[in-house]
Tab-separated table of C-alpha atoms and ligand atoms in Angstrom:
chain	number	residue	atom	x	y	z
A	1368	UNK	CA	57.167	89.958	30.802
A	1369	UNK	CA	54.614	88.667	27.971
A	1370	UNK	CA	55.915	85.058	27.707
A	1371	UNK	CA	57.589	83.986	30.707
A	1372	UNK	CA	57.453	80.226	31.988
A	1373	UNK	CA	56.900	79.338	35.318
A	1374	UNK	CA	61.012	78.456	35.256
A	1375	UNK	CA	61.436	82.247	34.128
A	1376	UNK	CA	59.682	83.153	36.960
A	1377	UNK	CA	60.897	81.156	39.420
A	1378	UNK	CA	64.446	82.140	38.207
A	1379	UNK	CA	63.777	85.531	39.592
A	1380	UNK	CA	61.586	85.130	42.363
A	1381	UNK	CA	64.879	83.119	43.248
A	1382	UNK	CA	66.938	86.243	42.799
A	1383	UNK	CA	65.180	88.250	45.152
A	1384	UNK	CA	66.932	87.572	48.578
A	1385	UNK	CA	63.417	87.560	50.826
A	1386	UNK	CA	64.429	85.841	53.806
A	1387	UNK	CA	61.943	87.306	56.415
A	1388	UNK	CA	64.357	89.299	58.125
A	1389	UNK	CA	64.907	91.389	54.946
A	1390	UNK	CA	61.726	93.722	52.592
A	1391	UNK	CA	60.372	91.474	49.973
A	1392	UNK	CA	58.887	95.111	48.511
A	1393	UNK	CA	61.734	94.454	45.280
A	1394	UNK	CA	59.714	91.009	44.348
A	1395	UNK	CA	56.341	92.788	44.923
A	1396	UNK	CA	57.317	95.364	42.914
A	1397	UNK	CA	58.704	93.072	40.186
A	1398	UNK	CA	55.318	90.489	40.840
A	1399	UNK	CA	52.863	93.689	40.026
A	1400	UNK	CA	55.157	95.047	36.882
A	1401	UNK	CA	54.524	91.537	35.690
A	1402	UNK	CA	50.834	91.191	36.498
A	1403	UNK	CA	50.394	94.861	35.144
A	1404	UNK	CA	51.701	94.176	32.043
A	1405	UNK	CA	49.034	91.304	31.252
A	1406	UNK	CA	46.657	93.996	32.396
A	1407	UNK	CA	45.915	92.491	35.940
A	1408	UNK	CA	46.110	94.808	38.879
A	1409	UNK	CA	47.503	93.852	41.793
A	1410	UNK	CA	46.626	94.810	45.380
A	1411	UNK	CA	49.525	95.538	48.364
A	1412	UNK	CA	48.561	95.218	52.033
A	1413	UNK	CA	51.495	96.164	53.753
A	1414	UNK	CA	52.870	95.198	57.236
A	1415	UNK	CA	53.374	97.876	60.139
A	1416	UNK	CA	56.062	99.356	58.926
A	1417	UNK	CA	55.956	99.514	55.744
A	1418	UNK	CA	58.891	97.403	54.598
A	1419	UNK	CA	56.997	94.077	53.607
A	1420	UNK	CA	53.601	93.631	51.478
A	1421	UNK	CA	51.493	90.843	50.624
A	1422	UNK	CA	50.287	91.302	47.146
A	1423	UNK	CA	46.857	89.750	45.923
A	1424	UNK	CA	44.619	89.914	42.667
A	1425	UNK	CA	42.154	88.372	40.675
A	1426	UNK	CA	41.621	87.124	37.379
A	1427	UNK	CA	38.191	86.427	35.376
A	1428	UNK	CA	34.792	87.647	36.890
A	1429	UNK	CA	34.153	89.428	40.202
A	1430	UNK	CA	31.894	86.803	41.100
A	1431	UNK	CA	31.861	84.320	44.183
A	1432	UNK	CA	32.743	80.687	44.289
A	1433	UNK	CA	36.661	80.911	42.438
A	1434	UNK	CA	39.467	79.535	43.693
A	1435	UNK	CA	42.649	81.057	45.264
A	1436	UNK	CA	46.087	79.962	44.833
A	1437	UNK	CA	47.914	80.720	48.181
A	1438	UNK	CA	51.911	81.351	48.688
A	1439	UNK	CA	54.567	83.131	50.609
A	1440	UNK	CA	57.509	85.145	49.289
A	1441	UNK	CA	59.501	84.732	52.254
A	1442	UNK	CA	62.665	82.010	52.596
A	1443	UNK	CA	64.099	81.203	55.136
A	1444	UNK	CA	67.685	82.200	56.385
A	1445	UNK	CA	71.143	79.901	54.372
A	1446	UNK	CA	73.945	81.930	56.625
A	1447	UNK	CA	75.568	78.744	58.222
A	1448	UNK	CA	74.508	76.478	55.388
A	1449	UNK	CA	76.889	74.565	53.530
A	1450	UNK	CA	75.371	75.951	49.744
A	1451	UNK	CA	77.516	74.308	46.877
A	1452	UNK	CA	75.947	77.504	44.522
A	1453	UNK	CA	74.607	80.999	44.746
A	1454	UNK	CA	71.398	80.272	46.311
A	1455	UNK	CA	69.682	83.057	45.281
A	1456	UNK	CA	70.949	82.277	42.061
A	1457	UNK	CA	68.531	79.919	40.185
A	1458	UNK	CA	71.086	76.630	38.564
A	1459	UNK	CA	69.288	73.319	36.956
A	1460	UNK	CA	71.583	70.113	37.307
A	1461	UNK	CA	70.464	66.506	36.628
A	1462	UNK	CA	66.523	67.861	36.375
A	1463	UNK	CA	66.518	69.841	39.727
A	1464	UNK	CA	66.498	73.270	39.921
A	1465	UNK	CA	68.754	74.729	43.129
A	1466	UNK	CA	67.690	77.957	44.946
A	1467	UNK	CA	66.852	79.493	48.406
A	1468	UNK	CA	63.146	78.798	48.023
A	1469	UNK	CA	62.459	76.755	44.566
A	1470	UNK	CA	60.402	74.212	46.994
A	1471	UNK	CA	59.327	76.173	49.932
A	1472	UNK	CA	57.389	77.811	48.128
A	1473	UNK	CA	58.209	79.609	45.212
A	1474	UNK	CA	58.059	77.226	42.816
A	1475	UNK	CA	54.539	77.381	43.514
A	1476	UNK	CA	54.155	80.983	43.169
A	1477	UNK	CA	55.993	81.052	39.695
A	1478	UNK	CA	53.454	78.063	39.007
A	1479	UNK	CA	50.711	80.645	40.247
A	1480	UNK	CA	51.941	83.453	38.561
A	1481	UNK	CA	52.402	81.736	34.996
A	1482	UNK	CA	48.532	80.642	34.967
A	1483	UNK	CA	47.356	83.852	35.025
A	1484	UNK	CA	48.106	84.445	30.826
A	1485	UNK	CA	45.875	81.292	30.427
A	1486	UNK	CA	43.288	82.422	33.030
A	1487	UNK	CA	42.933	85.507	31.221
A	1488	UNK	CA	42.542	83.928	27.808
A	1489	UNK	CA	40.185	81.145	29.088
A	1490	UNK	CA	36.267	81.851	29.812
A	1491	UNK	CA	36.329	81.655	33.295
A	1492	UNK	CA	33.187	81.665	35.161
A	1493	UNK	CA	34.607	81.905	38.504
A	1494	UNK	CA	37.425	83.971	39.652
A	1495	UNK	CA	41.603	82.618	39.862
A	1496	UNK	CA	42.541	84.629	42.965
A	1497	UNK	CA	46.777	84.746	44.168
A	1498	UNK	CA	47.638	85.397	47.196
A	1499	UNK	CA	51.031	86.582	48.028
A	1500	UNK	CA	52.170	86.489	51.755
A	1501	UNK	CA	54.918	87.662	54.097
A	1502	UNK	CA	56.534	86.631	57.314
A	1503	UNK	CA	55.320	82.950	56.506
A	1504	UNK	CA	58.381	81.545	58.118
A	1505	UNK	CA	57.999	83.542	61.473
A	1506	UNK	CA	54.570	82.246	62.573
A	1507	UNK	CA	52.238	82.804	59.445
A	1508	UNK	CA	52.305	86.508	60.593
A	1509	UNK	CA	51.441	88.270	57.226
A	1510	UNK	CA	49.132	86.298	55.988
A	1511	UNK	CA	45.998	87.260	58.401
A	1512	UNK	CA	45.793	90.912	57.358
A	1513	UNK	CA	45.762	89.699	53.872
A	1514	UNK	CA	43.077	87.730	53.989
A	1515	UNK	CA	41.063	89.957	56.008
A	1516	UNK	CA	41.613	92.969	52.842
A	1517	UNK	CA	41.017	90.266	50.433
A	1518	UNK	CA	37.132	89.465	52.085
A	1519	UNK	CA	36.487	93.042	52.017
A	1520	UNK	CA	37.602	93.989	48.559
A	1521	UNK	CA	37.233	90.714	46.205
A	1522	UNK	CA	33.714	88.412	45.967
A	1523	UNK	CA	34.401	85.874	48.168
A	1524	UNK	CA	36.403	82.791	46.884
A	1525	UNK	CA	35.133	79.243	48.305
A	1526	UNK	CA	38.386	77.270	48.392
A	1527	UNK	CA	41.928	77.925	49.320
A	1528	UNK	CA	45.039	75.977	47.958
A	1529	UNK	CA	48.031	76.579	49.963
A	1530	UNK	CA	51.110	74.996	47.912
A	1531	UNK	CA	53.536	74.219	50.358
A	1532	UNK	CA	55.293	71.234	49.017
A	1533	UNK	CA	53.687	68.161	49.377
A	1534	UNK	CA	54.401	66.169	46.285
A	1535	UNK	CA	51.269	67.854	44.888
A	1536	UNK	CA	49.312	65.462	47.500
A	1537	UNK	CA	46.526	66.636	49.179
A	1538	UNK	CA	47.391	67.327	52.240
A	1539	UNK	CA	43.683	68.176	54.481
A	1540	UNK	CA	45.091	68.661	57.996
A	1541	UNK	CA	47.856	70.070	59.816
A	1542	UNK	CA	48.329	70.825	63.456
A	1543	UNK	CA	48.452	74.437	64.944
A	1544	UNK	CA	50.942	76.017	66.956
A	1545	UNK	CA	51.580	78.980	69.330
A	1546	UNK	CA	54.976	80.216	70.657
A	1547	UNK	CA	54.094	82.172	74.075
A	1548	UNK	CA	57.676	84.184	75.110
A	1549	UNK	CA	57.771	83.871	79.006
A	1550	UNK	CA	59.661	86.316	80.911
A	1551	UNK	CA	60.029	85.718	84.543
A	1552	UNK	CA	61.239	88.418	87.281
A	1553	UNK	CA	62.714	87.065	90.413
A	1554	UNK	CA	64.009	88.414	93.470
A	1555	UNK	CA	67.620	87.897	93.903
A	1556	UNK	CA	69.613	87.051	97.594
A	1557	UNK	CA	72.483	85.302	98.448
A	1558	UNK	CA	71.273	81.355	97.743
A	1559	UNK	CA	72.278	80.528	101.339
A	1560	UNK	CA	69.135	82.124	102.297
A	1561	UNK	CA	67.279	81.401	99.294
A	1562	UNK	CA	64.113	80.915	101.031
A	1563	UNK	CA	64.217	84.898	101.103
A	1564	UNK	CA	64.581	85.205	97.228
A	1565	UNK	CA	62.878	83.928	93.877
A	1566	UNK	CA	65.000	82.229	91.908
A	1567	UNK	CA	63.396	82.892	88.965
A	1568	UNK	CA	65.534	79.685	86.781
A	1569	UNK	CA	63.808	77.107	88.883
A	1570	UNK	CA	60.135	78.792	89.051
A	1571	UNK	CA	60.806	78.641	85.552
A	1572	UNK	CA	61.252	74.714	85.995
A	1573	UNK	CA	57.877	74.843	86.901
A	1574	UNK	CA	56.665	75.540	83.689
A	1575	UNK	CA	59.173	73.460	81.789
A	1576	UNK	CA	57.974	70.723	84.017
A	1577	UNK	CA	54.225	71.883	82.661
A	1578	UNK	CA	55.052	70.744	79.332
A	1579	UNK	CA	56.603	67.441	80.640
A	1580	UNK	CA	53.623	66.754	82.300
A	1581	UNK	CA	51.466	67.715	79.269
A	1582	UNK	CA	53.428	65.592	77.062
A	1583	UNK	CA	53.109	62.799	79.232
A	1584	UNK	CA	49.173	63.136	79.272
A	1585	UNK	CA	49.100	63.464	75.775
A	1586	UNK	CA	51.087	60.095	75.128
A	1587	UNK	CA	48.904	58.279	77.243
A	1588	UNK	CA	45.430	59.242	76.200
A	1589	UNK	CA	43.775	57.487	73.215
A	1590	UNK	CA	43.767	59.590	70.531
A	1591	UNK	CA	40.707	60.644	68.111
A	1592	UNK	CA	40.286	59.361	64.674
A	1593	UNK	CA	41.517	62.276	62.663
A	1594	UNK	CA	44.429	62.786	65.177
A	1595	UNK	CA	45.391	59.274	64.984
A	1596	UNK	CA	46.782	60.046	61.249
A	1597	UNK	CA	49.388	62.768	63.014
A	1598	UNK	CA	53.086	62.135	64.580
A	1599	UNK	CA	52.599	62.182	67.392
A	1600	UNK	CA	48.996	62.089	67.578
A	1601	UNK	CA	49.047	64.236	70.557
A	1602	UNK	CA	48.894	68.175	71.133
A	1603	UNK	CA	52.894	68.786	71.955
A	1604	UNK	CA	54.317	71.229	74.278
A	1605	UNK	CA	58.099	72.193	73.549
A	1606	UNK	CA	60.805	74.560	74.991
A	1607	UNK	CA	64.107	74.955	72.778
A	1608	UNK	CA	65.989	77.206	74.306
A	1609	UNK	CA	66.313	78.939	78.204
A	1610	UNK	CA	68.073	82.034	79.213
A	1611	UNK	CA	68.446	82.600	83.454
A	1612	UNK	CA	71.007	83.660	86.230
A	1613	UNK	CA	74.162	85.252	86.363
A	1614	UNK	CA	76.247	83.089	89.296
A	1615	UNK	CA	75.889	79.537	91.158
A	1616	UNK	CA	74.954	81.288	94.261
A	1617	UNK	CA	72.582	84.118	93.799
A	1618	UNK	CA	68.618	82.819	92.953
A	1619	UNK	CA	68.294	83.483	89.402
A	1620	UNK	CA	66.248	87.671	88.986
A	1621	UNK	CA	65.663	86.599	85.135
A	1622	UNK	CA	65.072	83.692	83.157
A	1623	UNK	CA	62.894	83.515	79.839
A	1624	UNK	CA	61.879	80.862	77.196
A	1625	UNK	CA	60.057	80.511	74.667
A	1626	UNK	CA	56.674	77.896	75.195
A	1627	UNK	CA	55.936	75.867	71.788
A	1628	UNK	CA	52.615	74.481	71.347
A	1629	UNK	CA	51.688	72.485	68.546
A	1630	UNK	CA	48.102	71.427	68.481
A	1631	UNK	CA	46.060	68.725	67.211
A	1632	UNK	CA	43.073	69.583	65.216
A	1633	UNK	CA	40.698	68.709	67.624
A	1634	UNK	CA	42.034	70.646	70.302
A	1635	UNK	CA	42.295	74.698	70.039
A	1636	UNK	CA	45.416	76.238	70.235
A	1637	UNK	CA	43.282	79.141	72.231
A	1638	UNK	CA	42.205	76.213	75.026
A	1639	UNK	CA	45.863	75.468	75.310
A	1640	UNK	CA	47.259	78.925	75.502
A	1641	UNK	CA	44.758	79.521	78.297
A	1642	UNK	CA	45.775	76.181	79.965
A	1643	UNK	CA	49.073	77.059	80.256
A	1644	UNK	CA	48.260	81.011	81.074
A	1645	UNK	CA	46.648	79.463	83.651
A	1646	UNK	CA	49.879	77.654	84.703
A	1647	UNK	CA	51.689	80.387	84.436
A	1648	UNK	CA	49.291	82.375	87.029
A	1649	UNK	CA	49.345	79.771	89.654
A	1650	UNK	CA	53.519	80.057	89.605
A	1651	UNK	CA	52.888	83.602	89.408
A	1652	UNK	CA	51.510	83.926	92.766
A	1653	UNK	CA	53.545	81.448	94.360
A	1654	UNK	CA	56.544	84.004	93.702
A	1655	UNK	CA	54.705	87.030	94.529
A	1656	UNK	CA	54.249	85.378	97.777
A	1657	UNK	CA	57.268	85.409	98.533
A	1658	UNK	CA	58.296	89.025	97.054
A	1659	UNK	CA	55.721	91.550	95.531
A	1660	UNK	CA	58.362	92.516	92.899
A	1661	UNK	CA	58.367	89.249	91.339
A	1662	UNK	CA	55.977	88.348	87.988
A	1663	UNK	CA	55.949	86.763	85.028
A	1664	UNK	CA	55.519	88.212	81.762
A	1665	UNK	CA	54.302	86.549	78.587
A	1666	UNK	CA	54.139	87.635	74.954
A	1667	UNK	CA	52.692	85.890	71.823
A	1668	UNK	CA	54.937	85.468	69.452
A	1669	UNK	CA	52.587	83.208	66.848
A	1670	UNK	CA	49.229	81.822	66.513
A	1671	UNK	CA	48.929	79.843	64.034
A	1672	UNK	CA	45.261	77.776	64.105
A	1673	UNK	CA	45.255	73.770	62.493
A	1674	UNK	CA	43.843	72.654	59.375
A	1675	UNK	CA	40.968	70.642	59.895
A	1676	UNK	CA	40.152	67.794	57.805
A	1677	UNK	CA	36.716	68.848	56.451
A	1678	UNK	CA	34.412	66.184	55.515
A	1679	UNK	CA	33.351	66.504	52.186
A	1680	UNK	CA	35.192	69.578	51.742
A	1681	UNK	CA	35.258	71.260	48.240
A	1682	UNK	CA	39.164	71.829	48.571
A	1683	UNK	CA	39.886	68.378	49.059
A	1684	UNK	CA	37.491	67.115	46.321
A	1685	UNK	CA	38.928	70.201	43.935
A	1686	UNK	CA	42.473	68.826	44.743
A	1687	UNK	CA	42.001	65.305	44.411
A	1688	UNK	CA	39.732	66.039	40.549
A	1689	UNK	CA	43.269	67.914	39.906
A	1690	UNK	CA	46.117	65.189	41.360
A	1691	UNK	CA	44.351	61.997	41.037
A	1692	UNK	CA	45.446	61.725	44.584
A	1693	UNK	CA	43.079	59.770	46.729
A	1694	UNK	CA	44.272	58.722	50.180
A	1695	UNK	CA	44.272	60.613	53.279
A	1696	UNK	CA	47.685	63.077	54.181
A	1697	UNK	CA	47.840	64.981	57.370
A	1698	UNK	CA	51.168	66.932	58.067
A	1699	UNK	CA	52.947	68.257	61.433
A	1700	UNK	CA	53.987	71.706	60.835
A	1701	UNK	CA	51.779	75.097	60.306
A	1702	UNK	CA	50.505	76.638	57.031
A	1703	UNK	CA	48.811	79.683	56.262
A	1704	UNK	CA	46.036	76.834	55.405
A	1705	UNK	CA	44.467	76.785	58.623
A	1706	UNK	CA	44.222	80.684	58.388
A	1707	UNK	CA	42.238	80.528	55.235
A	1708	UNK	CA	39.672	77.830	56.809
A	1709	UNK	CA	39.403	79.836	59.920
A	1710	UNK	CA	38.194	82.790	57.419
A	1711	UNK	CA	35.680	80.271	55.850
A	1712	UNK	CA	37.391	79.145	52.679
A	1713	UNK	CA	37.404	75.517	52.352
A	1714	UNK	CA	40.988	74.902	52.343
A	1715	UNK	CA	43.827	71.965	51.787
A	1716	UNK	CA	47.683	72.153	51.022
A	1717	UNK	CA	48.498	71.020	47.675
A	1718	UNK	CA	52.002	71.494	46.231
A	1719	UNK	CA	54.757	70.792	44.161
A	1720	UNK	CA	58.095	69.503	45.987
A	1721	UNK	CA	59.160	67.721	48.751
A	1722	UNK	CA	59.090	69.077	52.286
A	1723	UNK	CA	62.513	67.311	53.221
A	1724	UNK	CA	64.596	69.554	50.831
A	1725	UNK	CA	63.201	72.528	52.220
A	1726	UNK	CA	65.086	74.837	54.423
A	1727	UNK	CA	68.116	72.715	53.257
A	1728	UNK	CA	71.302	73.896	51.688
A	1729	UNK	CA	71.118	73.386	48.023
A	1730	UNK	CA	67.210	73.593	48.732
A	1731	UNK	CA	65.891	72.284	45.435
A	1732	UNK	CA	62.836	71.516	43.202
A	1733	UNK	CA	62.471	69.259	40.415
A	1734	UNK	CA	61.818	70.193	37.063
A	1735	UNK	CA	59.232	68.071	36.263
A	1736	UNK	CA	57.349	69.087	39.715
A	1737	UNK	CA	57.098	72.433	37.412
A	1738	UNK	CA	55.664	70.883	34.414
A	1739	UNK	CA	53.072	69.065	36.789
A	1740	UNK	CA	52.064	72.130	38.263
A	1741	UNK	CA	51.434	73.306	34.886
A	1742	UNK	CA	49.325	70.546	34.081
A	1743	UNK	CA	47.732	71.259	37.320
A	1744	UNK	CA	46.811	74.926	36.383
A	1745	UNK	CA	45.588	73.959	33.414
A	1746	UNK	CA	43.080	71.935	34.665
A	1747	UNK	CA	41.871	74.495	37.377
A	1748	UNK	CA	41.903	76.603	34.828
A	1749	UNK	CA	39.351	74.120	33.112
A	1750	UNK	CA	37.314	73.579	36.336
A	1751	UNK	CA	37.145	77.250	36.636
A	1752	UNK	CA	35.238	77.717	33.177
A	1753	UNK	CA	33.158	74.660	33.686
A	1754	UNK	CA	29.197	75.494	35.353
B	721	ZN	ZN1	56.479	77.343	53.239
């Protein structure tokens, strides 16, 4: 546990199968032993029901103004995926290192992890906070608690680096999402006399055609400055999959989908869940119109608020002193990042890795994306002990 390299660690944060579907309480477990034994003492907050835990701790003086280094522990799912080794079985080929999760994201966390020998040998002024989440994968649902227990128990930290891969850019924006499940109840009749039933598959086309017509707004407006750097620069509304009916000639008593919003940073993902609750009202009452049993049920599944770009942020400027990287990266999917802001840490994504091998088979990282993050560490580490 004394000496372990960030590729030691990774090697068997690899091992531990955490797809979010499945406890990640054996890496927690194995994360505190190794924390413990350089003398650092890690805190759980657990989910619900107990099976998960985010883990968090601190290193150097309980004093405001450090710097957290943000991760998940989740991966995502490889059933279906053509894997050419074990993926939760760490293998390095040709200077890449193969495994369920080596880029998204625990090559960061080993990266994390293995700074925290040097943090405690180095005199740091300000604290070097990890932060371990859950659920990452299914909406950034674990992280929240976390970050609420780590305000009330730790000084507060002024920046948040989230190290989602990103070719240790520095990524300063990303768009947020919500998924909003929508259940609707018809009324089902023969369709001959449909105008006696609610067919609730084509009220549902009502709100499909919602998005269309969202979509089609958002095209054609100009967009804003900062949400000119996204694609597309527009706030997009989405539905994957639809479930509805049982025969050709009966009006449809179920349907459901699931509404995906992804929102740019100048637009809140709470205006756009109202917009469309809104929506879903006005269909509402059309079918209860025509029967009183009819309705329309909707359930958050995630809410997941953008990162955005702050000017003159001390995350950004922290990242850039550390990568040398100086232009301007925005990104199109959701990070606990945006969480972090929202709880008043200045915040940007900064990681090792590229985002197109994640949640690929034969995911992988490359070695020397390691060693940088080393080099990265080190000078945080540096920063941290400077006045
Ligand atoms: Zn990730």
């Amino acid at each position: 546990m004394q000496n372990l390299t960030a590729l030691d660690i990774l090697a068997k944060l690899v091992s531990f199968p955490t797809v979010s579907t499945a406890s990640n309480l054996a890496l927690v477990d194995w994360v505190e032993d190794y924390l413990a034994a350089h003398g650092v003492r890690a805190h759980r907050v657990f989910n619900d029901d107990g099976t998960k835990a985010a883990l968090y701790a601190s290193v150097g003086p309980q004093v405001e103004g450090g710097v957290v280094l943000s991760g998940h522990t989740d991966v995502v799912p490889v059933e279906g995926q053509p894997w050419d080794s074990d993926p939760f079985d760490l293998v390095e080929k040709d200077g890449r290192l193969y495994g369920r999760g080596t880029c998204d994201m625990k090559g960061f966390d080993a990266i994390a992890l293995a700074a925290v020998p040097k943090a405690l040998k180095a005199p740091l002024k300000r604290p070097l906070q990890i932060a371990l989440s859950y659920d990452e994968e299914l909406g950034c649902l674990g992280a929240p608690r976390m970050i609420a227990e780590m305000a009330k128990t730790l000084p507060k930290a002024s920046v948040a680096l989230i190290g989602e891969p990103s070719n240790w850019k520095v990524v300063n924006g990303h768009k947020g999402g919500i998924g909003i499940a929508t259940q609707l109840r018809g009324h089902e009749v023969h369709s001959s006399i449909l105008h006696k039933g609610v067919n609730a598959v084509m009220e549902a086309a009502k709100l499909v055609d919602w998005a269309n017509r969202a979509n089609a707004a958002g095209r054609a407006a100009e967009p804003g400055p900062i949400d000119a750097l996204f694609d597309p620069p527009w706030t997009t509304a989405h539905v994957g999959t639809i479930q509805g009916g049982t025969a050709d000639n009966i009006t449809a008593r179920d349907c459901r989908f699931v509404m995906g919003l992804r929102c740019i940073p100048s637009e809140s993902v709470e205006d756009w869940r109202a917009r469309y609750l809104d929506e879903v009202a006005r269909v509402e009452a059309e079918m209860r119109a025509i029967h009183s049993d009819a309705r329309i049920d909707t359930d958050v599944r995630f809410d997941v608020p953008g990162l955005v770009p702050e000017p003159e942020g001390e995350a950004e400027a922290l990242a850039r002193r550390l990568t040398g990287d100086n232009a301007t990266h925005v990104v199109s999917y959701a990070t606990e990042a945006g969480q972090f802001q929202q709880a008043g840490y200045s915040s940007v994504i900064v990681g090792p890795g590229n985002i197109a091998q994640a949640h690929q088979p034969n995911e992988w990282l490359a070695a020397s994306e390691l060693e940088a993050g080393e080099a990265f560490t080190d000078k945080l580490i540096d920063h941290l002990t400077a006045d």
